[in-house]
Amino acid sequence: MTMTLPCTQADLHDLAARFATRAAAHDRSGEIATENLAELQQAGLLGLSVPRAFGGQAAPLRDIVTVVAALAQGDPSTALIVGMQYLQHAAIAASGTWPEDLRRRVGESAVREGALLNALRVEPDLGTPSRGGRPATRIRRDADGWRLDGTKIYSTGSTALRWGLVWVSTEEEPFRTGQVLVDMRTPGIRIEKTWHQMGMRATGSNTVIFDNVRLPDDAIADLRAPEAWQEKDSFVAIWHAIVIAALYDAVARSGREWLVSFLHDRVPSGLGRPLATLPRFEVLLGEIEALLLPNTALLSHALAREEDGTLSLAEANMVKYVMTENAIRATERAIAAIGNPGLSQDNPLERHYRDVLCGRIHTPQSDTALMLSGRTALARGA
């Protein structure tokens, strides 16, 4: 497949290398690396999945994975923010219901200004809507138009977003659910810094509160009767699973590369030669390779099947599950083998471990992936 990237692999490597020099500071502060986002805009990468009609590259999944995985080796928090940008724009481009002027507005702003977009879906009581339920975030009509009230948590990119694609319910009978596009500069929106997680600390996945926010009529992106959403758009879910898998695999590979450097540089006085010369550590690296090599094969397999239209949601979810678990185990092996240096905040391996563990909480979570895969297998034998 022809690549649509506006930069070379060497350019991506250079970006990731610069991001890596800042990652520890942003991990400690918990602030989004806005300088990384500015560099990505300068490189023409924030409109990667925007349609060509709006100035983007209409990138396929393979190119999105290439960029996200490369950036994640430098700063996975930045990579996640950008990955969500790509996925949401790809979903908008594929939607048959979004108004054309709304598509153009968000697409052109991404290309021209680097405007960031993400879906704001998770709520304190509801949790993730991927498991069902009516959102407490509501829109209602009054004499002046639409009003929005509600709270969204785990809002990745929060303080850097220009657009929030907010999952809502209408206050009408019968009610509808769906998406409204919100300019995050609108009065009545405030962000509470509640993202105090162990890993992926620089994603800015804070709480967004909408208090009587006025929305124009053209902010309505897609509202439907609840039952109309039960037929889920697997295209978005498939891409999401593969992008998340590639991101956390890249984190584990960064951990492996640091470990290799450490083993070559560490020369205990009692040994008189680098740890890398010991058979014990040769076996260790072999074990790590045994976990990461299948990830390479799984990702290649998934991308090929996505390109020929045969990748199912069940298979994509299992790819995410297996790749994430392999990445976590590979990083755990590295820490267990070298002891205190692996858990020291003076070394990046400790941060890579905290980051890679976050792969488990990303949709699809393990129970969802395993249940759908098992159900699919049982259905084949029915």
Tab-separated table of C-alpha atoms in Angstrom:
chain	number	residue	atom	x	y	z
A	1	MET	CA	0.000	0.000	0.000
A	2	THR	CA	1.235	3.513	-0.859
A	3	MET	CA	2.320	5.515	2.162
A	4	THR	CA	0.591	8.852	2.726
A	5	LEU	CA	2.928	10.205	5.396
A	6	PRO	CA	4.046	13.833	4.966
A	7	CYS	CA	7.425	12.942	6.472
A	8	THR	CA	10.016	10.174	6.338
A	9	GLN	CA	10.721	7.426	8.841
A	10	ALA	CA	13.900	9.309	9.731
A	11	ASP	CA	11.811	12.394	10.517
A	12	LEU	CA	9.575	10.322	12.793
A	13	HIS	CA	12.638	8.899	14.532
A	14	ASP	CA	14.006	12.411	15.107
A	15	LEU	CA	10.679	13.605	16.512
A	16	ALA	CA	10.498	10.629	18.872
A	17	ALA	CA	14.081	11.200	20.007
A	18	ARG	CA	13.301	14.811	20.910
A	19	PHE	CA	10.079	13.775	22.648
A	20	ALA	CA	12.046	11.247	24.713
A	21	THR	CA	14.263	14.011	26.118
A	22	ARG	CA	11.159	15.748	27.534
A	23	ALA	CA	9.125	12.726	28.581
A	24	ALA	CA	10.452	12.396	32.124
A	25	ALA	CA	9.776	16.053	32.953
A	26	HIS	CA	6.202	15.855	31.659
A	27	ASP	CA	5.679	12.585	33.518
A	28	ARG	CA	6.699	14.312	36.761
A	29	SER	CA	4.622	17.444	36.163
A	30	GLY	CA	1.605	15.683	34.705
A	31	GLU	CA	1.337	18.390	32.049
A	32	ILE	CA	0.677	17.770	28.358
A	33	ALA	CA	3.788	18.200	26.206
A	34	THR	CA	2.392	21.042	24.102
A	35	GLU	CA	5.804	21.600	22.510
A	36	ASN	CA	5.560	18.076	21.082
A	37	LEU	CA	2.149	18.868	19.619
A	38	ALA	CA	3.526	22.074	18.074
A	39	GLU	CA	6.308	20.103	16.392
A	40	LEU	CA	3.793	17.595	15.059
A	41	GLN	CA	1.772	20.420	13.546
A	42	GLN	CA	4.905	21.838	11.934
A	43	ALA	CA	5.592	18.391	10.483
A	44	GLY	CA	2.093	18.277	8.971
A	45	LEU	CA	1.077	15.292	11.095
A	46	LEU	CA	-1.996	16.506	12.991
A	47	GLY	CA	-4.235	16.264	9.913
A	48	LEU	CA	-3.027	12.826	8.897
A	49	SER	CA	-6.451	11.130	8.810
A	50	VAL	CA	-8.418	14.192	7.669
A	51	PRO	CA	-9.949	13.750	4.167
A	52	ARG	CA	-7.944	15.121	1.263
A	53	ALA	CA	-10.852	17.398	0.359
A	54	PHE	CA	-10.134	19.306	3.569
A	55	GLY	CA	-6.349	19.346	3.140
A	56	GLY	CA	-5.477	16.128	4.994
A	57	GLN	CA	-3.839	12.887	3.872
A	58	ALA	CA	-6.776	10.496	4.428
A	59	ALA	CA	-4.247	8.078	5.930
A	60	PRO	CA	-5.049	4.374	6.170
A	61	LEU	CA	-4.661	2.408	9.391
A	62	ARG	CA	-1.147	1.227	8.482
A	63	ASP	CA	0.165	4.796	8.329
A	64	ILE	CA	-1.616	5.780	11.534
A	65	VAL	CA	-0.035	2.818	13.320
A	66	THR	CA	3.382	3.710	11.891
A	67	VAL	CA	3.210	7.234	13.296
A	68	VAL	CA	1.674	6.365	16.667
A	69	ALA	CA	4.145	3.538	17.314
A	70	ALA	CA	7.121	5.696	16.345
A	71	LEU	CA	6.033	8.574	18.574
A	72	ALA	CA	5.200	6.236	21.464
A	73	GLN	CA	8.821	5.167	21.658
A	74	GLY	CA	9.597	8.771	22.573
A	75	ASP	CA	6.538	9.855	24.572
A	76	PRO	CA	3.513	7.539	24.698
A	77	SER	CA	1.318	10.229	26.279
A	78	THR	CA	1.793	12.458	23.237
A	79	ALA	CA	1.268	9.446	20.987
A	80	LEU	CA	-2.056	8.661	22.668
A	81	ILE	CA	-3.357	12.219	22.237
A	82	VAL	CA	-2.386	12.139	18.575
A	83	GLY	CA	-3.765	8.628	18.110
A	84	MET	CA	-7.160	9.776	19.373
A	85	GLN	CA	-6.996	12.697	16.934
A	86	TYR	CA	-6.429	10.283	14.067
A	87	LEU	CA	-9.156	7.859	15.105
A	88	GLN	CA	-11.805	10.536	15.576
A	89	HIS	CA	-11.097	12.196	12.241
A	90	ALA	CA	-11.138	8.831	10.501
A	91	ALA	CA	-14.502	8.061	12.098
A	92	ILE	CA	-15.910	11.422	11.027
A	93	ALA	CA	-14.697	10.864	7.472
A	94	ALA	CA	-16.424	7.474	7.362
A	95	SER	CA	-19.663	8.673	8.956
A	96	GLY	CA	-22.759	8.797	6.820
A	97	THR	CA	-24.603	11.090	9.217
A	98	TRP	CA	-22.287	14.002	10.045
A	99	PRO	CA	-23.276	17.306	8.363
A	100	GLU	CA	-20.806	18.278	5.655
A	101	ASP	CA	-20.130	21.763	7.058
A	102	LEU	CA	-19.250	20.244	10.433
A	103	ARG	CA	-16.856	17.781	8.807
A	104	ARG	CA	-15.176	20.608	6.954
A	105	ARG	CA	-14.897	22.794	10.047
A	106	VAL	CA	-13.067	20.253	12.179
A	107	GLY	CA	-11.007	18.873	9.306
A	108	GLU	CA	-9.700	22.184	8.055
A	109	SER	CA	-8.973	23.416	11.578
A	110	ALA	CA	-6.829	20.331	12.213
A	111	VAL	CA	-4.815	20.861	9.030
A	112	ARG	CA	-4.442	24.641	9.200
A	113	GLU	CA	-4.221	25.250	12.952
A	114	GLY	CA	-3.360	21.881	14.461
A	115	ALA	CA	-6.702	21.931	16.275
A	116	LEU	CA	-7.049	18.805	18.395
A	117	LEU	CA	-10.215	16.727	18.648
A	118	ASN	CA	-11.215	13.922	20.971
A	119	ALA	CA	-14.366	12.134	22.030
A	120	LEU	CA	-15.506	12.874	25.601
A	121	ARG	CA	-17.572	9.873	26.614
A	122	VAL	CA	-16.801	8.449	30.057
A	123	GLU	CA	-18.822	9.640	33.078
A	124	PRO	CA	-18.474	9.263	36.856
A	125	ASP	CA	-21.623	7.134	37.230
A	126	LEU	CA	-22.023	5.619	33.777
A	127	GLY	CA	-18.419	4.630	33.224
A	128	THR	CA	-17.688	3.985	29.566
A	129	PRO	CA	-20.725	3.975	27.251
A	130	SER	CA	-19.173	1.068	25.361
A	131	ARG	CA	-20.789	-1.101	28.048
A	132	GLY	CA	-24.220	0.479	27.573
A	133	GLY	CA	-26.407	2.938	29.490
A	134	ARG	CA	-27.835	6.423	29.069
A	135	PRO	CA	-25.389	9.292	29.593
A	136	ALA	CA	-26.145	11.788	32.368
A	137	THR	CA	-24.633	14.541	30.211
A	138	ARG	CA	-27.693	16.203	28.666
A	139	ILE	CA	-28.623	18.740	26.039
A	140	ARG	CA	-31.920	20.597	26.098
A	141	ARG	CA	-33.667	23.148	23.912
A	142	ASP	CA	-34.596	26.593	25.156
A	143	ALA	CA	-35.535	29.845	23.472
A	144	ASP	CA	-31.918	30.528	22.518
A	145	GLY	CA	-31.023	27.073	21.182
A	146	TRP	CA	-29.298	24.113	22.797
A	147	ARG	CA	-27.815	23.996	26.314
A	148	LEU	CA	-25.319	21.404	27.537
A	149	ASP	CA	-24.765	20.217	31.122
A	150	GLY	CA	-22.749	17.313	32.440
A	151	THR	CA	-19.397	15.886	33.458
A	152	LYS	CA	-16.908	13.791	31.512
A	153	ILE	CA	-13.934	12.039	33.096
A	154	TYR	CA	-10.751	10.533	31.616
A	155	SER	CA	-10.867	13.156	28.863
A	156	THR	CA	-7.537	12.580	27.104
A	157	GLY	CA	-5.926	15.766	25.838
A	158	SER	CA	-8.388	17.918	27.830
A	159	THR	CA	-6.483	21.197	28.184
A	160	ALA	CA	-5.060	20.980	24.642
A	161	LEU	CA	-8.331	20.229	22.852
A	162	ARG	CA	-10.010	22.673	20.504
A	163	TRP	CA	-12.973	20.355	19.900
A	164	GLY	CA	-14.772	17.957	22.206
A	165	LEU	CA	-17.018	15.349	20.634
A	166	VAL	CA	-19.363	14.908	23.591
A	167	TRP	CA	-21.590	11.859	24.116
A	168	VAL	CA	-24.980	13.125	25.325
A	169	SER	CA	-28.637	12.369	25.813
A	170	THR	CA	-31.445	14.772	24.938
A	171	GLU	CA	-34.019	15.931	27.469
A	172	GLU	CA	-37.028	15.017	25.385
A	173	GLU	CA	-39.462	12.139	25.127
A	174	PRO	CA	-38.522	9.856	23.603
A	175	PHE	CA	-34.902	10.820	24.222
A	176	ARG	CA	-32.056	10.478	21.738
A	177	THR	CA	-28.374	9.850	22.357
A	178	GLY	CA	-25.333	10.739	20.340
A	179	GLN	CA	-22.591	13.220	19.606
A	180	VAL	CA	-22.420	16.990	19.766
A	181	LEU	CA	-19.382	18.959	18.664
A	182	VAL	CA	-18.300	21.470	21.300
A	183	ASP	CA	-15.790	24.264	20.857
A	184	MET	CA	-13.771	23.870	24.054
A	185	ARG	CA	-13.292	27.653	24.263
A	186	THR	CA	-17.023	28.158	24.892
A	187	PRO	CA	-18.012	29.862	28.179
A	188	GLY	CA	-19.312	27.489	30.839
A	189	ILE	CA	-16.647	24.813	30.323
A	190	ARG	CA	-14.096	24.162	33.034
A	191	ILE	CA	-11.435	21.506	33.446
A	192	GLU	CA	-10.566	19.996	36.801
A	193	LYS	CA	-7.122	18.412	37.003
A	194	THR	CA	-8.136	15.021	38.322
A	195	TRP	CA	-5.722	12.860	36.307
A	196	HIS	CA	-3.397	11.520	39.004
A	197	GLN	CA	-2.761	8.063	37.562
A	198	MET	CA	0.332	5.941	37.965
A	199	GLY	CA	1.157	5.910	34.253
A	200	MET	CA	0.513	7.866	31.038
A	201	ARG	CA	0.556	10.901	33.283
A	202	ALA	CA	1.077	13.507	30.547
A	203	THR	CA	-2.114	12.726	28.624
A	204	GLY	CA	-4.084	15.377	30.513
A	205	SER	CA	-7.007	12.960	30.873
A	206	ASN	CA	-8.804	15.260	33.261
A	207	THR	CA	-12.442	15.927	34.164
A	208	VAL	CA	-14.400	18.287	31.909
A	209	ILE	CA	-17.480	19.984	33.361
A	210	PHE	CA	-20.144	21.577	31.154
A	211	ASP	CA	-22.285	24.097	33.039
A	212	ASN	CA	-25.168	25.509	30.999
A	213	VAL	CA	-22.989	25.676	27.883
A	214	ARG	CA	-24.717	27.242	24.916
A	215	LEU	CA	-24.437	25.304	21.676
A	216	PRO	CA	-25.350	26.491	18.188
A	217	ASP	CA	-27.841	24.425	16.204
A	218	ASP	CA	-25.076	23.181	13.923
A	219	ALA	CA	-23.229	21.618	16.878
A	220	ILE	CA	-25.443	18.535	16.558
A	221	ALA	CA	-23.241	15.940	14.900
A	222	ASP	CA	-25.260	12.742	15.231
A	223	LEU	CA	-28.298	12.095	17.449
A	224	ARG	CA	-30.294	8.873	17.207
A	225	ALA	CA	-32.772	6.778	19.127
A	226	PRO	CA	-30.763	4.637	21.608
A	227	GLU	CA	-31.590	1.386	19.816
A	228	ALA	CA	-30.059	2.776	16.617
A	229	TRP	CA	-26.653	2.767	18.336
A	230	GLN	CA	-26.830	-0.899	19.268
A	231	GLU	CA	-25.435	-1.851	15.889
A	232	LYS	CA	-21.941	-0.661	16.688
A	233	ASP	CA	-19.657	0.707	13.999
A	234	SER	CA	-16.921	-1.918	14.136
A	235	PHE	CA	-14.674	0.106	11.805
A	236	VAL	CA	-13.840	2.556	14.608
A	237	ALA	CA	-13.526	-0.192	17.227
A	238	ILE	CA	-11.199	-2.252	15.016
A	239	TRP	CA	-8.889	0.673	14.315
A	240	HIS	CA	-8.901	1.681	17.975
A	241	ALA	CA	-7.866	-1.802	19.133
A	242	ILE	CA	-4.952	-1.989	16.687
A	243	VAL	CA	-3.676	1.532	17.375
A	244	ILE	CA	-3.710	0.956	21.146
A	245	ALA	CA	-1.927	-2.379	20.705
A	246	ALA	CA	0.828	-0.768	18.620
A	247	LEU	CA	1.258	2.066	21.128
A	248	TYR	CA	1.870	-0.159	24.154
A	249	ASP	CA	4.062	-2.527	22.171
A	250	ALA	CA	6.219	0.510	21.348
A	251	VAL	CA	6.501	1.365	25.055
A	252	ALA	CA	7.835	-2.119	25.774
A	253	ARG	CA	10.347	-1.779	22.960
A	254	SER	CA	11.623	1.457	24.475
A	255	GLY	CA	12.083	-0.412	27.727
A	256	ARG	CA	14.009	-3.148	25.960
A	257	GLU	CA	16.299	-0.644	24.234
A	258	TRP	CA	17.106	1.050	27.535
A	259	LEU	CA	17.845	-2.342	29.095
A	260	VAL	CA	20.264	-3.259	26.307
A	261	SER	CA	22.137	0.021	26.815
A	262	PHE	CA	22.214	-0.504	30.572
A	263	LEU	CA	23.607	-4.026	30.266
A	264	HIS	CA	26.382	-2.805	27.979
A	265	ASP	CA	27.246	0.182	30.166
A	266	ARG	CA	27.082	-1.509	33.578
A	267	VAL	CA	30.469	-2.980	34.544
A	268	PRO	CA	30.411	-4.236	38.173
A	269	SER	CA	33.828	-3.978	39.803
A	270	GLY	CA	33.651	-7.584	40.925
A	271	LEU	CA	32.987	-8.774	37.376
A	272	GLY	CA	35.301	-6.515	35.388
A	273	ARG	CA	33.204	-6.681	32.247
A	274	PRO	CA	29.736	-5.536	31.124
A	275	LEU	CA	26.641	-7.366	32.315
A	276	ALA	CA	25.837	-7.877	28.641
A	277	THR	CA	28.572	-10.529	28.482
A	278	LEU	CA	26.813	-12.813	30.986
A	279	PRO	CA	24.787	-15.770	29.656
A	280	ARG	CA	22.079	-14.974	32.204
A	281	PHE	CA	21.317	-11.681	30.453
A	282	GLU	CA	21.549	-13.233	27.018
A	283	VAL	CA	18.767	-15.566	28.126
A	284	LEU	CA	16.838	-12.617	29.554
A	285	LEU	CA	16.947	-10.717	26.265
A	286	GLY	CA	15.946	-13.905	24.505
A	287	GLU	CA	12.875	-14.148	26.731
A	288	ILE	CA	11.954	-10.550	25.969
A	289	GLU	CA	12.408	-11.139	22.240
A	290	ALA	CA	10.187	-14.207	22.546
A	291	LEU	CA	7.410	-11.931	23.834
A	292	LEU	CA	7.879	-9.079	21.373
A	293	LEU	CA	8.444	-11.132	18.202
A	294	PRO	CA	4.860	-12.470	18.214
A	295	ASN	CA	3.667	-8.885	18.594
A	296	THR	CA	5.423	-8.007	15.334
A	297	ALA	CA	3.733	-10.910	13.598
A	298	LEU	CA	0.321	-10.167	15.099
A	299	LEU	CA	0.435	-6.520	14.082
A	300	SER	CA	1.536	-7.364	10.548
A	301	HIS	CA	-1.236	-9.976	10.291
A	302	ALA	CA	-3.874	-7.553	11.591
A	303	LEU	CA	-2.866	-4.762	9.223
A	304	ALA	CA	-2.889	-7.083	6.218
A	305	ARG	CA	-6.349	-8.394	7.112
A	306	GLU	CA	-7.655	-4.866	7.708
A	307	GLU	CA	-6.433	-3.841	4.282
A	308	ASP	CA	-8.230	-6.696	2.558
A	309	GLY	CA	-11.370	-6.159	4.641
A	310	THR	CA	-11.295	-9.454	6.554
A	311	LEU	CA	-10.241	-8.278	10.031
A	312	SER	CA	-13.108	-8.851	12.452
A	313	LEU	CA	-13.691	-6.952	15.677
A	314	ALA	CA	-13.186	-10.149	17.679
A	315	GLU	CA	-9.796	-10.690	16.063
A	316	ALA	CA	-8.730	-7.044	16.465
A	317	ASN	CA	-9.669	-7.143	20.144
A	318	MET	CA	-7.608	-10.284	20.672
A	319	VAL	CA	-4.634	-8.703	18.925
A	320	LYS	CA	-4.855	-5.801	21.370
A	321	TYR	CA	-5.205	-8.151	24.348
A	322	VAL	CA	-2.284	-10.411	23.411
A	323	MET	CA	0.059	-7.616	22.323
A	324	THR	CA	-0.611	-5.606	25.461
A	325	GLU	CA	-0.084	-8.560	27.782
A	326	ASN	CA	3.136	-9.492	25.961
A	327	ALA	CA	4.376	-5.907	26.267
A	328	ILE	CA	3.665	-5.859	29.998
A	329	ARG	CA	5.370	-9.210	30.602
A	330	ALA	CA	8.415	-8.171	28.576
A	331	THR	CA	8.831	-5.020	30.663
A	332	GLU	CA	8.293	-6.953	33.902
A	333	ARG	CA	11.063	-9.384	32.906
A	334	ALA	CA	13.466	-6.492	32.431
A	335	ILE	CA	12.710	-4.998	35.847
A	336	ALA	CA	12.851	-8.320	37.669
A	337	ALA	CA	16.262	-9.111	36.202
A	338	ILE	CA	18.085	-5.914	37.140
A	339	GLY	CA	16.446	-5.037	40.462
A	340	ASN	CA	16.710	-1.554	41.944
A	341	PRO	CA	17.946	0.250	38.797
A	342	GLY	CA	14.773	-0.892	37.058
A	343	LEU	CA	12.562	0.736	39.678
A	344	SER	CA	14.582	3.923	40.081
A	345	GLN	CA	12.969	7.141	38.888
A	346	ASP	CA	16.417	8.134	37.674
A	347	ASN	CA	16.018	5.569	34.886
A	348	PRO	CA	13.309	5.479	32.196
A	349	LEU	CA	12.498	1.781	32.617
A	350	GLU	CA	10.438	2.560	35.719
A	351	ARG	CA	8.348	5.045	33.700
A	352	HIS	CA	7.992	2.616	30.794
A	353	TYR	CA	6.635	0.030	33.214
A	354	ARG	CA	4.066	2.417	34.671
A	355	ASP	CA	3.030	3.465	31.174
A	356	VAL	CA	2.759	-0.024	29.717
A	357	LEU	CA	0.501	-1.179	32.565
A	358	CYS	CA	-2.087	1.353	31.373
A	359	GLY	CA	-2.643	-0.781	28.281
A	360	ARG	CA	-4.901	-3.006	30.355
A	361	ILE	CA	-7.425	-0.281	31.100
A	362	HIS	CA	-7.848	0.852	27.511
A	363	THR	CA	-10.864	-0.346	25.560
A	364	PRO	CA	-11.180	-3.159	24.694
A	365	GLN	CA	-10.438	-4.489	28.161
A	366	SER	CA	-9.490	-8.135	28.634
A	367	ASP	CA	-12.916	-9.466	29.585
A	368	THR	CA	-14.511	-7.863	26.533
A	369	ALA	CA	-11.826	-9.178	24.188
A	370	LEU	CA	-11.888	-12.706	25.597
A	371	MET	CA	-15.685	-12.927	25.760
A	372	LEU	CA	-16.190	-11.794	22.163
A	373	SER	CA	-13.460	-14.113	20.914
A	374	GLY	CA	-14.918	-17.052	22.828
A	375	ARG	CA	-18.447	-16.278	21.672
A	376	THR	CA	-17.222	-16.094	18.067
A	377	ALA	CA	-15.440	-19.438	18.379
A	378	LEU	CA	-18.517	-21.092	19.880
A	379	ALA	CA	-20.717	-19.672	17.132
A	380	ARG	CA	-18.504	-21.304	14.506
A	381	GLY	CA	-19.157	-24.691	16.072
A	382	ALA	CA	-22.904	-24.255	16.480
